[in-house]
Coordinates of C-alpha atoms (C1' of nucleotides) in Angstrom, one line a residue:
Chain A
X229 CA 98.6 60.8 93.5
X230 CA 96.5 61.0 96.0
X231 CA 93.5 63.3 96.3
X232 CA 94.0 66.1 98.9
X233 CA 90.4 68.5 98.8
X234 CA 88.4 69.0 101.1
X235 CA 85.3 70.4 102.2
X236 CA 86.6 73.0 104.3
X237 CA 84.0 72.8 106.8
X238 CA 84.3 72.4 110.5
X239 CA 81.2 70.0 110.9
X240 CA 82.2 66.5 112.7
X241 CA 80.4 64.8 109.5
X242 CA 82.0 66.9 106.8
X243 CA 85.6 65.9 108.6
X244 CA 84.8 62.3 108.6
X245 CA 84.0 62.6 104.6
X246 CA 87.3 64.3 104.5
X247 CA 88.8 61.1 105.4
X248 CA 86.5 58.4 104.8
X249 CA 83.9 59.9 101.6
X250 CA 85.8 59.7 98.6
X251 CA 85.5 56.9 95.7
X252 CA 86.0 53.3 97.4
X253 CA 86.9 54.6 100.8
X254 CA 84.1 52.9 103.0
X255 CA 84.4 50.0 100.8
X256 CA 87.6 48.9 101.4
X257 CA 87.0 49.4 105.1
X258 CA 84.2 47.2 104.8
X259 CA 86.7 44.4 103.3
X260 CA 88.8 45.3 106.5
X261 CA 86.5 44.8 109.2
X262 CA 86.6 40.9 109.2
X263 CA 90.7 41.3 109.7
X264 CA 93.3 42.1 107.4
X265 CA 93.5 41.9 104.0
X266 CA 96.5 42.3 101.1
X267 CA 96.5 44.6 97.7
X268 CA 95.6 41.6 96.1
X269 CA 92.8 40.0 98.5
X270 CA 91.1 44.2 98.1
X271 CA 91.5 43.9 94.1
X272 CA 89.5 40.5 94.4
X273 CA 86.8 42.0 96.4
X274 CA 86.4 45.3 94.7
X275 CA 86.7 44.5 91.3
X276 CA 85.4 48.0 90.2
X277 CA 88.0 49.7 91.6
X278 CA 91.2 50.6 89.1
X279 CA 94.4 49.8 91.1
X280 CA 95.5 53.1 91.3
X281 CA 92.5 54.4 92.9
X282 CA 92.9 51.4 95.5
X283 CA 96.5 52.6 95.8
X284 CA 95.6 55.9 96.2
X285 CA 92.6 55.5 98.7
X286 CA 95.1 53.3 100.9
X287 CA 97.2 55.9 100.8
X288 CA 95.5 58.5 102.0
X289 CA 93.7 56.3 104.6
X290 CA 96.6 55.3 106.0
X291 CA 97.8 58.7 106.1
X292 CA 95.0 60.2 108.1
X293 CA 95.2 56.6 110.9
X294 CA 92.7 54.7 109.6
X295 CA 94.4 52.0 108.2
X296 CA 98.2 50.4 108.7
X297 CA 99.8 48.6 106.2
X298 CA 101.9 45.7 108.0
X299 CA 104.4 43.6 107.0
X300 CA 103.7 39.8 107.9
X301 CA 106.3 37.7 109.6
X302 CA 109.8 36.8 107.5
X303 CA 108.4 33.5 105.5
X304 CA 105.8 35.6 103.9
X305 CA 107.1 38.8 101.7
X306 CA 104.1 40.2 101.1
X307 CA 102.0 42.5 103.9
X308 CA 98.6 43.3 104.1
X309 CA 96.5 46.4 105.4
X310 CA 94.6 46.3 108.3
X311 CA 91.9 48.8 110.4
X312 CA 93.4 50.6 112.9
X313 CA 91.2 51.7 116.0
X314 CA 89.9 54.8 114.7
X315 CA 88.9 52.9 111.7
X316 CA 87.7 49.8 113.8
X317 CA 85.0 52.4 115.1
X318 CA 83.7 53.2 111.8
X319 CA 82.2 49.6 112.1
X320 CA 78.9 49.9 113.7
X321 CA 78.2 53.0 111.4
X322 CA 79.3 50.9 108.2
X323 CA 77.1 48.5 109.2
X324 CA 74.3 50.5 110.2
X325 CA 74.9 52.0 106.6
X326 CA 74.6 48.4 104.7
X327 CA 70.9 47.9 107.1
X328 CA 69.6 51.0 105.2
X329 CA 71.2 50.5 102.1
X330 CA 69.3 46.9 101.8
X331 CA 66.0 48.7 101.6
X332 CA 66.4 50.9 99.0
X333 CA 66.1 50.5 95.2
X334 CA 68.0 46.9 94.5
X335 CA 70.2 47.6 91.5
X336 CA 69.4 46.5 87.8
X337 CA 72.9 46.1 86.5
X338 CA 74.9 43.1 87.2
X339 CA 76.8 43.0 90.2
X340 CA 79.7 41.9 92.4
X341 CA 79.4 40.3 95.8
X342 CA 82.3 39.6 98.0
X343 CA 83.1 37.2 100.7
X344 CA 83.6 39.6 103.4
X345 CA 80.2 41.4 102.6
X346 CA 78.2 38.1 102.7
X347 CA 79.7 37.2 105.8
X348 CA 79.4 40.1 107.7
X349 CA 75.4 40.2 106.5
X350 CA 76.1 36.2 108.1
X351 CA 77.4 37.4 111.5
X352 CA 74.8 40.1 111.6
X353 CA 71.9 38.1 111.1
X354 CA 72.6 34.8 112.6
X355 CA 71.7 33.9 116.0
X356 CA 72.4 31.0 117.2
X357 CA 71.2 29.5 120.4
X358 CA 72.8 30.8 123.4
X359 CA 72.5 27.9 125.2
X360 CA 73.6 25.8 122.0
X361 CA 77.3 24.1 121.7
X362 CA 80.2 25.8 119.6
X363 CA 80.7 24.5 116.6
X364 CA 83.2 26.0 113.8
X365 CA 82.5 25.9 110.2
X366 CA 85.7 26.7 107.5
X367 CA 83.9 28.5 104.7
X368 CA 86.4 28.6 101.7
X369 CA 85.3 31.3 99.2
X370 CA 86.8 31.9 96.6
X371 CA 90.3 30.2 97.4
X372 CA 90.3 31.9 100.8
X373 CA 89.3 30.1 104.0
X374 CA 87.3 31.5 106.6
X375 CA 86.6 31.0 110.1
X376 CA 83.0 30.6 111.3
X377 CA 82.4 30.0 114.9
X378 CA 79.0 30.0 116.8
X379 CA 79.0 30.2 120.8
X380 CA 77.2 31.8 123.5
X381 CA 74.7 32.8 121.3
X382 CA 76.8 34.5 119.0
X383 CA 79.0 34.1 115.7
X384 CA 82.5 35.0 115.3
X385 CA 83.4 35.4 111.8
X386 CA 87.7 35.5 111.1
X387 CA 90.1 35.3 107.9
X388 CA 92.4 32.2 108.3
X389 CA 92.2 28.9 108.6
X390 CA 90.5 27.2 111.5
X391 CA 91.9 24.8 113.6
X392 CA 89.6 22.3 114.3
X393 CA 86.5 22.6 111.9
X394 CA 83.5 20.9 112.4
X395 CA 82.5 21.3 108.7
X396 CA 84.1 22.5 105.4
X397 CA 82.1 24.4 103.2
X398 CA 83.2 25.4 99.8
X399 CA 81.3 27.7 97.3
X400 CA 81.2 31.5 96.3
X401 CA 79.6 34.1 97.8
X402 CA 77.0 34.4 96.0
X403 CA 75.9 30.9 96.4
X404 CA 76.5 31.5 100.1
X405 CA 74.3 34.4 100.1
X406 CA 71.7 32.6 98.2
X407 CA 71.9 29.7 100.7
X408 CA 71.2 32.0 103.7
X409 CA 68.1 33.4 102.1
X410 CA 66.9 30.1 101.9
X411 CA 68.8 27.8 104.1
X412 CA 66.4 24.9 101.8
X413 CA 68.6 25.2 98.9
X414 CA 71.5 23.2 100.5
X415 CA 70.7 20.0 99.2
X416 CA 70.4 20.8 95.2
X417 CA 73.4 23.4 95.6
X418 CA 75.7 20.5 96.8
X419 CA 74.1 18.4 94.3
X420 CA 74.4 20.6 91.3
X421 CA 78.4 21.0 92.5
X422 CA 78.2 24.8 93.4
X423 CA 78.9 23.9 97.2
X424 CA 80.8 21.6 98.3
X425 CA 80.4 20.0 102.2
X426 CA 83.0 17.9 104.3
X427 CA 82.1 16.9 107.6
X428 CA 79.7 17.2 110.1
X429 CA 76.7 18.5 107.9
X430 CA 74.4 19.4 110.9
X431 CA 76.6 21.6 112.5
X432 CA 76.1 24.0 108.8
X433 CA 72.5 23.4 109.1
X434 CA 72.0 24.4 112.4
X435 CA 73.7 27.6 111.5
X436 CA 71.9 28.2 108.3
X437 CA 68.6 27.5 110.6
X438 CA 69.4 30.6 112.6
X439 CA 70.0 33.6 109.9
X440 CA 67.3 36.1 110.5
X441 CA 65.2 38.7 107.9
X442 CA 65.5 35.8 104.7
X443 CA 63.9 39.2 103.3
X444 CA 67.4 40.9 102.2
X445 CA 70.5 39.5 100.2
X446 CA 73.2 41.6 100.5
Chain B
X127 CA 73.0 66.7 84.6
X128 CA 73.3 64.2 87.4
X129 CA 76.0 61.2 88.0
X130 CA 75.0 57.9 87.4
X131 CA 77.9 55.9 88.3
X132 CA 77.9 52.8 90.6
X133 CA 79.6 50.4 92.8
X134 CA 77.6 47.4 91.2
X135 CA 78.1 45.6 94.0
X136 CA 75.0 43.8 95.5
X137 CA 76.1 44.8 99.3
X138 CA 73.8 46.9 101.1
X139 CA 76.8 49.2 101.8
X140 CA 77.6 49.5 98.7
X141 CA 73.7 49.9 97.6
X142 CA 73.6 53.3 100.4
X143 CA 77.1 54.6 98.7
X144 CA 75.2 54.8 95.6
X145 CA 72.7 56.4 96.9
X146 CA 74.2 59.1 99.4
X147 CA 77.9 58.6 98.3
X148 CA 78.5 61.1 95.8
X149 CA 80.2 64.3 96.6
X150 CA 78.3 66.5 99.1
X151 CA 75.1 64.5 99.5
X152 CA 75.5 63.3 103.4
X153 CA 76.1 67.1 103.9
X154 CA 73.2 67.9 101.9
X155 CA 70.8 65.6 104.4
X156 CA 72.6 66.9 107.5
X157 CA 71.1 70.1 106.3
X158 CA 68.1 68.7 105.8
X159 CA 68.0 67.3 109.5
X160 CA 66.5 70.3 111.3
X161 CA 63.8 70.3 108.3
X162 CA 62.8 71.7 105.0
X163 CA 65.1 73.9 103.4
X164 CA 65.4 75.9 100.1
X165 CA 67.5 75.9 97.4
X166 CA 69.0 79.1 98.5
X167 CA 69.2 77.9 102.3
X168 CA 71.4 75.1 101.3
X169 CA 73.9 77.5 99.0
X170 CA 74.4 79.3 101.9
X171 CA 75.0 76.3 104.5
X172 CA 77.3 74.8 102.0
X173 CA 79.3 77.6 100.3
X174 CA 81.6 75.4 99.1
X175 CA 79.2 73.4 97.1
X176 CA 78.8 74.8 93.7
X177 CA 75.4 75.6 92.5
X178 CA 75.5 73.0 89.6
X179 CA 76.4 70.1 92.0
X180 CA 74.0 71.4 94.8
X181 CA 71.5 71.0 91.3
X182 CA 72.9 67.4 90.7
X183 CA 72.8 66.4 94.0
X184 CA 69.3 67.0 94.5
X185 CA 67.3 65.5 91.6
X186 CA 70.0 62.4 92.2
X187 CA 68.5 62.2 96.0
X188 CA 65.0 63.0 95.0
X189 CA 65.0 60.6 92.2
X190 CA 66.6 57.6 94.6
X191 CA 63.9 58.5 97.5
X192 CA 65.6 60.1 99.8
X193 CA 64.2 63.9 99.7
X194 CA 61.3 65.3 98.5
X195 CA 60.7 68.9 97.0
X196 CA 57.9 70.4 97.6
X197 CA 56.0 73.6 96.7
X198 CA 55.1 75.9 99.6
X199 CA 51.8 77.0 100.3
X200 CA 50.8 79.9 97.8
X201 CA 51.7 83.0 100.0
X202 CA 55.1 81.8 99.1
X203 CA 55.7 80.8 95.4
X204 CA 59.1 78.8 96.2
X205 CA 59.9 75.7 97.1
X206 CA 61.6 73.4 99.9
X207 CA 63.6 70.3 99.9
X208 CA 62.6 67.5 102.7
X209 CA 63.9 64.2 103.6
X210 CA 61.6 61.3 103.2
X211 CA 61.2 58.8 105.6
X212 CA 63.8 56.9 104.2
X213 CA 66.0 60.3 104.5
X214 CA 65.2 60.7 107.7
X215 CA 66.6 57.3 109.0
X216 CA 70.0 58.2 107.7
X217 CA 69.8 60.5 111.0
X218 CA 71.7 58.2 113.4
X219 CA 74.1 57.0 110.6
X220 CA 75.2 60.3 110.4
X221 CA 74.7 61.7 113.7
X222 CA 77.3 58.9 114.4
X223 CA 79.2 59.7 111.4
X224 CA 79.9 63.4 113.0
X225 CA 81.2 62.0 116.2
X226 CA 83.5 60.0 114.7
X227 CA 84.8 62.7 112.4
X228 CA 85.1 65.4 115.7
X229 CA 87.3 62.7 117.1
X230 CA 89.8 62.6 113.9
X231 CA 92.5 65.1 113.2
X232 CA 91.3 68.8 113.0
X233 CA 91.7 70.5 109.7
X234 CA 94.6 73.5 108.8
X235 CA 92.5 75.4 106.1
X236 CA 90.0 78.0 107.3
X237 CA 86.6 76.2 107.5
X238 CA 82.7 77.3 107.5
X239 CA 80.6 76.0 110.0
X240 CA 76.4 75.8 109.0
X241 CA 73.6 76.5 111.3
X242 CA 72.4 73.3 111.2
X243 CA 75.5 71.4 112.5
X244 CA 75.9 73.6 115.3
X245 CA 72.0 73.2 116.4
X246 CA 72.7 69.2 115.7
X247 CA 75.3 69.3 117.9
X248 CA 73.9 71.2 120.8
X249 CA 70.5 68.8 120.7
X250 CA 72.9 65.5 120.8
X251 CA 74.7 67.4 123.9
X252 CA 72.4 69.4 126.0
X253 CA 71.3 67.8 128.5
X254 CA 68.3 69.6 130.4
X255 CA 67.2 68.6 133.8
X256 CA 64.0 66.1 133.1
X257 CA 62.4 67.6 136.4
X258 CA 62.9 71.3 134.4
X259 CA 60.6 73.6 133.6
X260 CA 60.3 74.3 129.8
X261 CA 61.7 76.6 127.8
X262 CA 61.5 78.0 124.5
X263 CA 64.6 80.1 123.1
X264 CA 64.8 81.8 119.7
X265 CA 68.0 81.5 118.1
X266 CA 68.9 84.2 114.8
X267 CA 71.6 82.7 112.9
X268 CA 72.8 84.2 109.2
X269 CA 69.3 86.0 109.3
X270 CA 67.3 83.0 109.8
X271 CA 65.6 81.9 112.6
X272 CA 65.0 79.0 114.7
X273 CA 63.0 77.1 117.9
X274 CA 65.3 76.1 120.3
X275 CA 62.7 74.2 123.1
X276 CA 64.1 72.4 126.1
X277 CA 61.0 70.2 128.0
X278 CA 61.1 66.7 129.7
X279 CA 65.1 66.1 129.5
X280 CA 65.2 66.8 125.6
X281 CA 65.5 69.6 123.5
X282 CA 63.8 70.2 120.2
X283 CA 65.3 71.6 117.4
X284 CA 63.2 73.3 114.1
X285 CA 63.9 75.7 111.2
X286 CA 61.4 79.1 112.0
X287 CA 60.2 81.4 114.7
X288 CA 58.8 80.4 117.8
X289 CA 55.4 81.4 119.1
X290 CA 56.4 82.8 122.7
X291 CA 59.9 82.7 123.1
X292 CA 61.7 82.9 126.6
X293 CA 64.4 84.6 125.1
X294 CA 65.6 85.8 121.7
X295 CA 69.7 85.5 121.0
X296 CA 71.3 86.6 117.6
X297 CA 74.2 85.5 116.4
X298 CA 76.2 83.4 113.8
X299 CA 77.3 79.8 113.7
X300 CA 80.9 80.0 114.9
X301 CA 80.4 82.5 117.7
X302 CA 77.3 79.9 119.0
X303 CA 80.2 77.6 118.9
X304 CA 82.2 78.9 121.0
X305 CA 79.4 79.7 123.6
X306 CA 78.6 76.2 123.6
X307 CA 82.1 74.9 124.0
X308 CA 82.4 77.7 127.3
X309 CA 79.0 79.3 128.2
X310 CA 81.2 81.6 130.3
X311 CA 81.8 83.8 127.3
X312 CA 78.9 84.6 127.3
X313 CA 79.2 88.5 128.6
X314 CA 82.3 88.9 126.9
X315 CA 80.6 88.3 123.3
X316 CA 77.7 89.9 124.3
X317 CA 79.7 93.1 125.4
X318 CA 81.7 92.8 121.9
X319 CA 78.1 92.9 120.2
X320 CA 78.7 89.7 118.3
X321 CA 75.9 88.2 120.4
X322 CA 72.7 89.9 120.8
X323 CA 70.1 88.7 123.7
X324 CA 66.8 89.8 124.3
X325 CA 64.4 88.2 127.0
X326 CA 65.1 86.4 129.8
X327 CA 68.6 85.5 129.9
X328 CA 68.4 83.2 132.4
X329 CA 66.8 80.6 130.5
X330 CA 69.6 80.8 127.9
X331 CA 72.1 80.0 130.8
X332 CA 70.4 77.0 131.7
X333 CA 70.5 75.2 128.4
X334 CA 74.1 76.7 127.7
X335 CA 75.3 75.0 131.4
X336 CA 73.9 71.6 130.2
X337 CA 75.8 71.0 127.5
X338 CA 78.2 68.1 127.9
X339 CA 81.6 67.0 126.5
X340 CA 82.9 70.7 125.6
X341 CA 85.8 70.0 124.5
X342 CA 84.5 69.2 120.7
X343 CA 83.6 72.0 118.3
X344 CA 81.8 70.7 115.5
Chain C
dC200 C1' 102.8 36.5 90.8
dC201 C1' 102.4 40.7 93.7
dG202 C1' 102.2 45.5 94.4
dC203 C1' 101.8 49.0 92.7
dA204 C1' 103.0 53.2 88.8
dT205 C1' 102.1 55.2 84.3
dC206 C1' 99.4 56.6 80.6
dC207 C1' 95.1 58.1 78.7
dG208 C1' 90.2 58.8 77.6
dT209 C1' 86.0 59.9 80.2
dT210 C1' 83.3 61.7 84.1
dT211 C1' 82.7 64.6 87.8
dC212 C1' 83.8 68.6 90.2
dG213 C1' 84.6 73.6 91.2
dA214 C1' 84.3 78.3 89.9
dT215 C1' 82.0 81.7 87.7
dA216 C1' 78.8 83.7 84.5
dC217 C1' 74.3 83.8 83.0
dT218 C1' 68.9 83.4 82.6
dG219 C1' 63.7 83.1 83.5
Chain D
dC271 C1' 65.6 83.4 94.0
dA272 C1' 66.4 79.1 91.8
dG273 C1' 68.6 77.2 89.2
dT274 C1' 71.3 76.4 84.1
dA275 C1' 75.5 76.9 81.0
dT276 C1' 80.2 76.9 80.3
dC277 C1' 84.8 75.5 80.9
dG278 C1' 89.3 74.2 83.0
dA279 C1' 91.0 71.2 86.7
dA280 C1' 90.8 67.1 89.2
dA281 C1' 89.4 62.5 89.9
dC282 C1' 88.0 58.2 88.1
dG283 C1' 88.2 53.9 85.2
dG284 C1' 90.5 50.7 82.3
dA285 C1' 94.7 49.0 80.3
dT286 C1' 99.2 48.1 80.4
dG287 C1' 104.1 48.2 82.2
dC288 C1' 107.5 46.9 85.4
dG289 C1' 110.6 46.1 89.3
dG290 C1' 111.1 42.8 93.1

DNA sequence: CCGCATCCGTTTCGATACTG
DNA sequence: CAGTATCGAAACGGATGCGG
């Protein structure tokens, strides 16, 4: 069931806790920012989480317009969540949240890392020529693909397959991360099997090339 | 004794919910905003945070950086909490956090309302004339006392009594509010001796009139 | 297999009482 | 005033079940 207290207080930021600050909340609208996602795709990414407290959170984010759950088109059964635009605006503040969480303490226990979070720290902190051409990468992370696209100076990150790729990428995300700390790495990680590359290798290297503050894995 | 739990997740959002995710702790530093407080400061600005969590809550934020407590000078023998300078640049996060949460469905149950988010929202929404004169109002709210000051286009906001204040106005939190939301009740609550002024009036007026986008309590 | 629901031990929270 | 102690209620975390 899901949980129903609040903090009875008519503050602006103690009624966005109401809605957004319990267990997992801001977490799974992190996995939602880069598009939709199913039950399953959310249990992948937040590992942590029990299912019922995913269920529940869904729930009650759904219930108070942040999220919609959808049901895809006929040949597919299944349906996925996705941000509504109220919860499309928590973006820049979830965001802005990750930028201060990466300077405190880093953790000592082991830890997850999922695609989503290690792209959007990509998207972030890449930037790529403005005068450069588009080129579009297909990351594929643990079995999901991912679009990549650089133009006009900026990176366009999307779930799904792409339709022309210039270059495949394959690896997990923490190898990814690893790799855009230290774009140098690419050669023994494709050697060593952890990546693998198809395609046109210098398109990946010219976006690796433009990731900002090495400083900070996220 | 305080909560250790985490996300273990290496994202930096993750990393912040760790930090300033538990229950009450972003409404602990929004108290904090204006400047130090006391234990007993905070009970009252969050009466619906028991004293054993407010207790938690505290030594978990101290101990992770984020506030600081600190003994005041020996007239007084207690003690206040402060943010850090990593508290501090939560500000925006939740500044931004607030006006995403006014925007989001009002709440049913009967609510309390602090000082501190009413002053927060009156600095982000005043907006003095930058060819003004200054002015320095003294606001009393629940017994305590702060420094309204309105110079250059800004106003300034801090826990404690001005030097040589325009004008003197006591009152509590919700009734501010509502003066904020329509300066034109201002005579009616005045006449109804929930509002007390004392001083030049005027100056109150003007920072009242420049308060934009009434129609959000907070 | 997917999308949860149920069960159950543990942790955290909330309310109140109590102490230096 | 500034917390601590106690205790029942709620939420969480982990495992397992189960219908579609």
């Amino acid at each position: 069931m899901p949980t129903s207290r609040s903090y009875r207080d008519a503050c602006g930021i103690a009624r966005a806790l109401d809605v957004v600050g319990e267990r997992w909340a801001l977490l799974v609208i992190r996995e939602l920012l880069l598009g939709p996602q199913r039950f399953s795709d959310l249990r992948l990414a937040l590992p942590n989480a029990s299912s019922n407290v995913l269920a529940d959170r869904l729930r009650e984010l759904e219930g108070n317009g942040v999220l919609h759950r959808r049901k895809l088109s006929p040949p597919a059964a299944s349906s996925v969540y996705e941000l509504t635009e109220s919860g499309r605006e928590l973006e820049p503040i979830v965001l802005a949240l990750g930028e201060w969480g990466v300077r405190v303490a880093l953790p000592t226990t082991p830890t997850t890392l999922s695609a989503t979070s290690v792209l959007l720290f990509l998207r972030a902190s890449a930037r790529p020529d403005p005068e450069g051409a588009t080129s579009v990468c297909r990351f594929e992370l643990n079995d999901r693909a991912w679009t990549v696209r650089t133009e006009a100076g900026q990176v366009h990150v999307q779930a799904g397959e792409p339709l022309e790729p210039d270059v495949s990428l394959r690896t997990d995300p923490e190898t990814l991360n690893a790799l855009l700390e230290d774009p140098g790495k690419l050669d023994v990680v494709v050697s060593d099997g952890s990546v693998t590359v198809a395609g046109d290798c210098s398109a990946l290297r010219r976006l690796l090339a433009t990731v900002e503050d090495r400083a900070s894995a996220r």
